[in-house]
Coordinates of C-alpha atoms in Angstrom, one line a residue:
M1182 CA 0.7 0.8 14.6
Q1183 CA 0.5 4.4 15.7
Y1184 CA -0.2 5.8 12.3
F1185 CA -2.8 4.1 10.0
P1186 CA -2.0 4.6 6.3
L1187 CA -4.8 6.1 4.3
F1188 CA -5.0 7.3 0.7
V1189 CA -7.4 10.3 0.6
D1190 CA -9.4 11.4 -2.4
T1191 CA -8.2 15.0 -2.9
K1192 CA -11.1 16.0 -5.1
N1193 CA -12.8 19.0 -3.4
L1194 CA -10.3 18.7 -0.5
N1195 CA -9.5 22.2 1.0
V1196 CA -5.9 22.6 2.1
L1197 CA -4.2 25.5 3.9
I1198 CA -0.4 25.9 4.0
V1199 CA 0.7 28.5 6.6
G1200 CA 4.2 29.6 5.6
A1201 CA 5.9 30.1 2.2
G1202 CA 9.5 29.2 2.6
E1203 CA 11.6 26.2 1.7
V1204 CA 9.7 23.7 3.9
A1205 CA 6.3 24.9 2.6
T1206 CA 7.6 24.7 -0.9
R1207 CA 8.4 21.0 -0.5
K1208 CA 4.9 20.3 0.8
L1209 CA 3.4 22.3 -2.1
D1210 CA 5.5 20.5 -4.7
L1211 CA 3.6 17.3 -3.6
L1212 CA 0.2 18.7 -3.0
S1213 CA 0.2 20.5 -6.4
R1214 CA 0.1 17.1 -8.1
T1215 CA -3.3 16.4 -6.5
E1216 CA -6.8 17.8 -7.2
A1217 CA -6.9 19.7 -3.8
E1218 CA -7.9 23.3 -3.5
I1219 CA -4.8 25.0 -1.9
D1220 CA -4.5 28.3 -0.1
V1221 CA -1.2 29.7 1.2
I1222 CA -0.9 32.4 3.8
A1223 CA 2.5 34.0 4.6
P1224 CA 4.0 37.5 4.6
D1225 CA 7.2 36.5 2.9
V1226 CA 6.9 34.2 -0.1
A1227 CA 9.6 32.1 -1.9
D1228 CA 9.9 32.5 -5.6
E1229 CA 8.8 28.9 -6.2
I1230 CA 5.5 29.5 -4.4
C1231 CA 5.0 32.7 -6.4
A1232 CA 5.3 30.6 -9.5
Y1233 CA 2.4 28.4 -8.4
E1234 CA 0.3 31.5 -7.9
T1235 CA 1.2 32.8 -11.4
K1236 CA 0.1 29.4 -12.8
G1237 CA -3.2 29.8 -10.9
R1238 CA -2.6 26.6 -9.0
I1239 CA -2.9 28.2 -5.5
K1240 CA -4.6 31.1 -3.8
L1241 CA -1.9 33.2 -2.1
S1242 CA -2.5 35.7 0.8
R1243 CA 0.6 37.8 1.6
R1244 CA 0.0 38.5 5.3
E1245 CA 0.3 37.0 8.8
V1246 CA -2.0 34.2 9.6
Q1247 CA -4.9 34.9 11.9
V1248 CA -7.0 32.8 14.2
A1249 CA -10.0 33.4 11.9
D1250 CA -8.1 31.7 9.1
I1251 CA -8.3 28.4 10.9
A1252 CA -11.7 27.4 9.6
D1253 CA -13.4 25.7 6.7
Y1254 CA -10.3 23.6 5.8
D1255 CA -10.0 19.8 5.7
V1256 CA -6.2 19.8 6.2
I1257 CA -3.7 22.4 7.4
Y1258 CA 0.1 22.4 7.2
M1259 CA 1.9 24.7 9.7
A1260 CA 5.2 25.3 8.0
T1261 CA 6.5 28.7 9.4
A1262 CA 9.9 29.3 10.9
N1263 CA 8.2 30.2 14.2
E1264 CA 7.8 27.0 16.2
Q1265 CA 5.6 28.5 18.9
L1266 CA 3.2 30.0 16.3
N1267 CA 3.1 26.6 14.6
M1268 CA 2.2 24.8 17.8
D1269 CA -0.4 27.5 18.9
F1270 CA -2.3 27.3 15.6
A1271 CA -2.1 23.5 15.6
V1272 CA -3.9 23.4 18.9
I1273 CA -6.6 25.7 17.5
A1274 CA -7.0 23.5 14.4
T1275 CA -7.2 20.4 16.4
Q1276 CA -9.9 21.9 18.7
K1277 CA -11.9 22.7 15.6
G1278 CA -11.6 19.1 14.3
I1279 CA -9.3 20.0 11.4
W1280 CA -6.4 17.6 10.6
V1281 CA -3.2 19.5 11.1
N1282 CA 0.5 18.8 10.4
V1283 CA 3.3 20.7 12.1
V1284 CA 6.5 20.2 10.2
D1285 CA 9.2 18.5 12.2
N1286 CA 7.0 18.3 15.3
P1287 CA 5.1 15.0 15.4
S1288 CA 3.6 15.5 18.8
F1289 CA 1.4 18.3 17.4
C1290 CA 0.5 16.4 14.2
R1291 CA -2.9 14.8 13.6
F1292 CA -1.3 13.1 10.6
I1293 CA 2.2 12.9 9.0
T1294 CA 3.1 13.0 5.4
P1295 CA 5.0 9.8 4.3
S1296 CA 7.9 9.6 1.9
I1297 CA 6.4 8.9 -1.5
V1298 CA 7.3 7.1 -4.7
D1299 CA 4.9 8.4 -7.4
R1300 CA 4.2 6.4 -10.5
G1301 CA 0.9 7.9 -11.5
R1302 CA -1.9 5.6 -10.3
L1303 CA 0.7 3.5 -8.4
V1304 CA 1.8 5.4 -5.3
V1305 CA 4.0 3.8 -2.6
A1306 CA 4.1 5.5 0.8
I1307 CA 6.9 4.9 3.3
S1308 CA 6.7 6.0 7.0
T1309 CA 8.7 5.5 10.1
A1310 CA 6.1 7.2 12.3
G1311 CA 8.2 10.2 12.4
A1312 CA 11.1 8.4 14.1
A1313 CA 13.6 8.2 11.2
P1314 CA 12.5 10.2 8.1
V1315 CA 16.1 10.1 6.8
F1316 CA 15.8 6.3 6.6
A1317 CA 12.4 6.5 5.0
R1318 CA 14.1 8.6 2.3
T1319 CA 16.7 5.9 1.9
I1320 CA 14.0 3.2 1.4
R1321 CA 12.3 5.6 -1.1
S1322 CA 15.6 5.9 -3.1
R1323 CA 15.8 2.1 -3.4
L1324 CA 12.2 1.8 -4.6
E1325 CA 12.8 4.6 -7.1
T1326 CA 15.4 2.4 -8.8
L1327 CA 13.2 -0.7 -8.6
L1328 CA 10.0 0.8 -10.0
P1329 CA 10.4 1.9 -13.6
Q1330 CA 8.7 5.0 -15.0
S1331 CA 6.8 2.7 -17.4
L1332 CA 4.5 1.8 -14.6
S1333 CA 2.7 5.1 -14.9
P1334 CA 1.3 4.5 -18.5
L1335 CA 0.9 0.8 -17.7
F1336 CA -1.5 1.4 -14.9
D1337 CA -3.4 3.9 -17.0
F1338 CA -3.7 1.1 -19.6
V1339 CA -4.9 -1.3 -16.9
A1340 CA -7.4 1.2 -15.6
S1341 CA -8.9 1.7 -19.1
K1342 CA -9.4 -2.1 -19.4
R1343 CA -11.0 -2.8 -16.0
S1344 CA -14.6 -2.4 -17.3
E1345 CA -14.0 -4.7 -20.2
V1346 CA -12.5 -7.4 -18.0
Q1347 CA -15.4 -7.2 -15.5
H1348 CA -17.9 -7.5 -18.4
K1349 CA -16.1 -10.5 -19.9
I1350 CA -15.2 -12.3 -16.6
S1351 CA -17.9 -12.4 -14.0
S1352 CA -16.1 -14.2 -11.2
G1353 CA -13.9 -12.1 -8.9
K1354 CA -11.5 -14.9 -8.5
E1355 CA -11.2 -15.5 -12.2
R1356 CA -10.6 -11.8 -12.8
R1357 CA -7.8 -11.9 -10.3
L1358 CA -6.3 -14.9 -12.1
F1359 CA -6.6 -13.0 -15.4
W1360 CA -4.7 -10.0 -14.1
E1361 CA -2.0 -12.3 -12.6
R1362 CA -1.7 -13.9 -16.1
F1363 CA -1.5 -10.5 -17.8
F1364 CA 1.3 -9.2 -15.4
N1365 CA 3.2 -12.5 -15.7
L1366 CA 3.2 -12.0 -19.5
N1367 CA 3.8 -8.3 -19.6
S1368 CA 5.8 -7.7 -16.4
D1369 CA 6.3 -3.9 -15.7
R1370 CA 6.7 -2.8 -19.3
F1371 CA 4.5 -0.6 -21.4
D1372 CA 5.3 -0.9 -25.0
G1373 CA 4.0 -2.1 -28.4
V1374 CA 3.3 -5.7 -27.1
T1375 CA 1.3 -4.7 -24.0
E1376 CA -2.0 -4.9 -25.9
S1377 CA -1.1 -8.3 -27.2
H1378 CA -0.3 -9.6 -23.8
Y1379 CA -3.6 -8.3 -22.6
Q1380 CA -5.5 -10.2 -25.3
D1381 CA -3.4 -13.4 -24.7
A1382 CA -4.3 -13.3 -21.0
F1383 CA -7.9 -14.1 -21.9
S1384 CA -6.9 -17.4 -23.6
S1385 CA -5.4 -19.0 -20.5
Y1386 CA -5.9 -17.8 -16.9
G1387 CA -7.1 -21.0 -15.2
A1388 CA -5.9 -21.6 -11.7
E1389 CA -3.4 -24.4 -10.7
G1390 CA -4.0 -25.6 -7.2
E1391 CA -1.2 -25.3 -4.7
I1392 CA -0.5 -26.4 -1.1
L1393 CA 1.9 -24.7 1.1
L1394 CA 2.8 -26.0 4.6
F1395 CA 4.3 -24.1 7.5
N1396 CA 5.4 -25.1 11.0
E1397 CA 3.4 -23.1 13.5
N1398 CA 6.6 -22.8 15.7
D1399 CA 8.7 -21.3 12.9
N1400 CA 9.3 -17.5 12.6
A1401 CA 7.8 -16.2 9.4
A1402 CA 10.3 -13.3 9.4
M1403 CA 13.0 -15.7 8.5
L1404 CA 11.4 -17.0 5.4
P1405 CA 13.3 -16.3 2.1
I1406 CA 12.1 -13.4 -0.1
A1407 CA 11.1 -16.0 -2.7
A1408 CA 8.3 -17.2 -0.4
M1409 CA 6.5 -13.8 -0.4
P1410 CA 5.0 -14.0 -3.9
L1411 CA 3.7 -17.5 -3.0
L1412 CA 2.0 -16.2 0.1
Q1413 CA 0.4 -13.3 -1.7
K1414 CA -1.4 -15.8 -4.0
I1415 CA -3.0 -17.8 -1.2
D1416 CA -6.8 -18.2 -1.4
I1417 CA -7.3 -20.0 1.9
F1418 CA -5.3 -19.7 5.1
Y1419 CA -5.8 -22.8 7.3
S1420 CA -4.7 -22.7 10.9
D1421 CA -5.9 -23.8 14.4
V1422 CA -3.4 -21.6 16.3
D1423 CA -3.9 -18.1 17.7
N1424 CA -2.6 -15.1 15.8
A1425 CA -0.1 -14.3 18.6
I1426 CA 2.4 -17.1 18.5
Q1427 CA 5.0 -17.5 21.2
V1428 CA 8.0 -19.9 21.1
N1429 CA 10.2 -20.2 24.3
G1430 CA 8.5 -17.1 25.6
K1431 CA 9.3 -15.0 22.6
L1432 CA 6.8 -13.6 20.1
V1433 CA 7.5 -14.6 16.6
T1434 CA 6.3 -13.1 13.3
D1435 CA 2.9 -14.5 12.4
I1436 CA 2.7 -15.8 8.9
N1437 CA -0.9 -14.6 8.8
E1438 CA 0.4 -11.1 8.4
L1439 CA 2.2 -12.0 5.1
V1440 CA -0.9 -13.5 3.4
R1441 CA -3.3 -11.5 1.3
R1442 CA -5.8 -9.5 3.4
D1443 CA -8.7 -10.9 1.4
A1444 CA -7.7 -14.5 1.7
S1445 CA -10.2 -16.7 3.6
R1446 CA -9.1 -17.6 7.2
E1447 CA -10.5 -21.0 8.3
P1448 CA -9.8 -23.9 10.7
I1449 CA -8.0 -26.8 9.3
P1450 CA -10.5 -29.2 7.6
S1451 CA -10.3 -32.9 6.7
L1452 CA -7.8 -34.3 4.3
S1453 CA -10.5 -35.0 1.7
A1454 CA -11.7 -31.3 1.9
I1455 CA -8.1 -30.1 1.4
A1456 CA -7.8 -32.4 -1.6
E1457 CA -11.1 -31.2 -3.1
K1458 CA -10.0 -27.5 -2.7
Y1459 CA -6.7 -28.3 -4.4
Q1460 CA -8.3 -30.1 -7.3
H1461 CA -10.6 -27.1 -7.9
G1462 CA -7.5 -24.9 -8.3
E1463 CA -7.5 -23.3 -4.8
R1464 CA -4.1 -22.2 -3.4
L1465 CA -3.9 -23.2 0.2
L1466 CA -1.6 -22.5 3.2
L1467 CA -1.7 -24.8 6.2
V1468 CA -0.1 -23.7 9.5
V1469 CA 0.3 -26.8 11.7
N1470 CA 2.5 -28.4 14.3
Q1471 CA 5.4 -30.7 13.3
E1472 CA 3.4 -33.9 13.6
K1473 CA 0.6 -32.8 11.4
L1474 CA 3.1 -31.3 8.9
E1475 CA 4.8 -34.6 8.4
K1476 CA 1.4 -36.3 7.8
L1477 CA 0.4 -33.7 5.3
K1478 CA 3.7 -34.0 3.5
A1479 CA 3.1 -37.7 3.2
H1480 CA -0.5 -37.3 2.0
F1481 CA 0.2 -34.5 -0.4
P1482 CA 3.7 -35.0 -1.9
M1483 CA 3.2 -32.0 -4.2
A1484 CA 2.9 -29.7 -1.3
K1485 CA 5.7 -27.1 -0.7
H1486 CA 7.1 -26.9 2.8
L1487 CA 8.0 -23.2 3.6
Q1488 CA 11.0 -23.1 6.0
P1489 CA 13.1 -20.3 7.3
G1490 CA 16.0 -19.8 5.0
A1491 CA 14.8 -22.2 2.3
L1492 CA 12.0 -23.1 0.0

């Protein structure tokens, strides 16, 4: 992973955009939605950027950029039509420890801006590490159709209820189950019954135990899409194999990468310990060889065997 995804708090973030043409306008259209303080420096300014100045959203300097300008900023976007100028000032910014982005020149970028789906508090970022931005936009267009606009007010509603839920439900695991119950009832809607679904979720959010089994030699990339929600609910990931799995000399996708980051990772325990966890409502995934898998299936007939291409 060359680029590590981060969501940065833009409150009190100082941003400089050098350039005020079409490319700079696209960057500003996104940045203007944040809480960042934004300066723009350019001798020639597009009408769209003038509009931001008129609204008081940006501070605009109509002149050529100078070396002295590259200071006291957290982030700088170099978006002029002069590629050499962009590169020269990117080097200066990097030397001063300022994060810089040179449009369409990843080799001079300390960071890149992903393609974004914006639903208020829910933001989805897509990146191809600068290799195929056109394809990233294709993925974005698909997500735009999948994620309704109602998610924006829905997550405002959820945010307003978090303190109440934390006060009523002390256990972190039970809070997670509560929110799972709420979203199962409400889905992605925000309408007149959302409040009712919220209240109803308090009446029943107990966990039902579940056991999932997976052959350590199978490629997790071949699992059906329907397996993904099951893996994201796992509480404990049991395995005795290394994360890097090789079959016939080829590296296969590790199922560990598909499980929740905060799920516990542990060696495989005794059958009695597995049964106890299951009876207490824990959701378990066991990655084992074929021999152990058959024994577990016989001992736990309720277990689901996750297989490539089938559930």
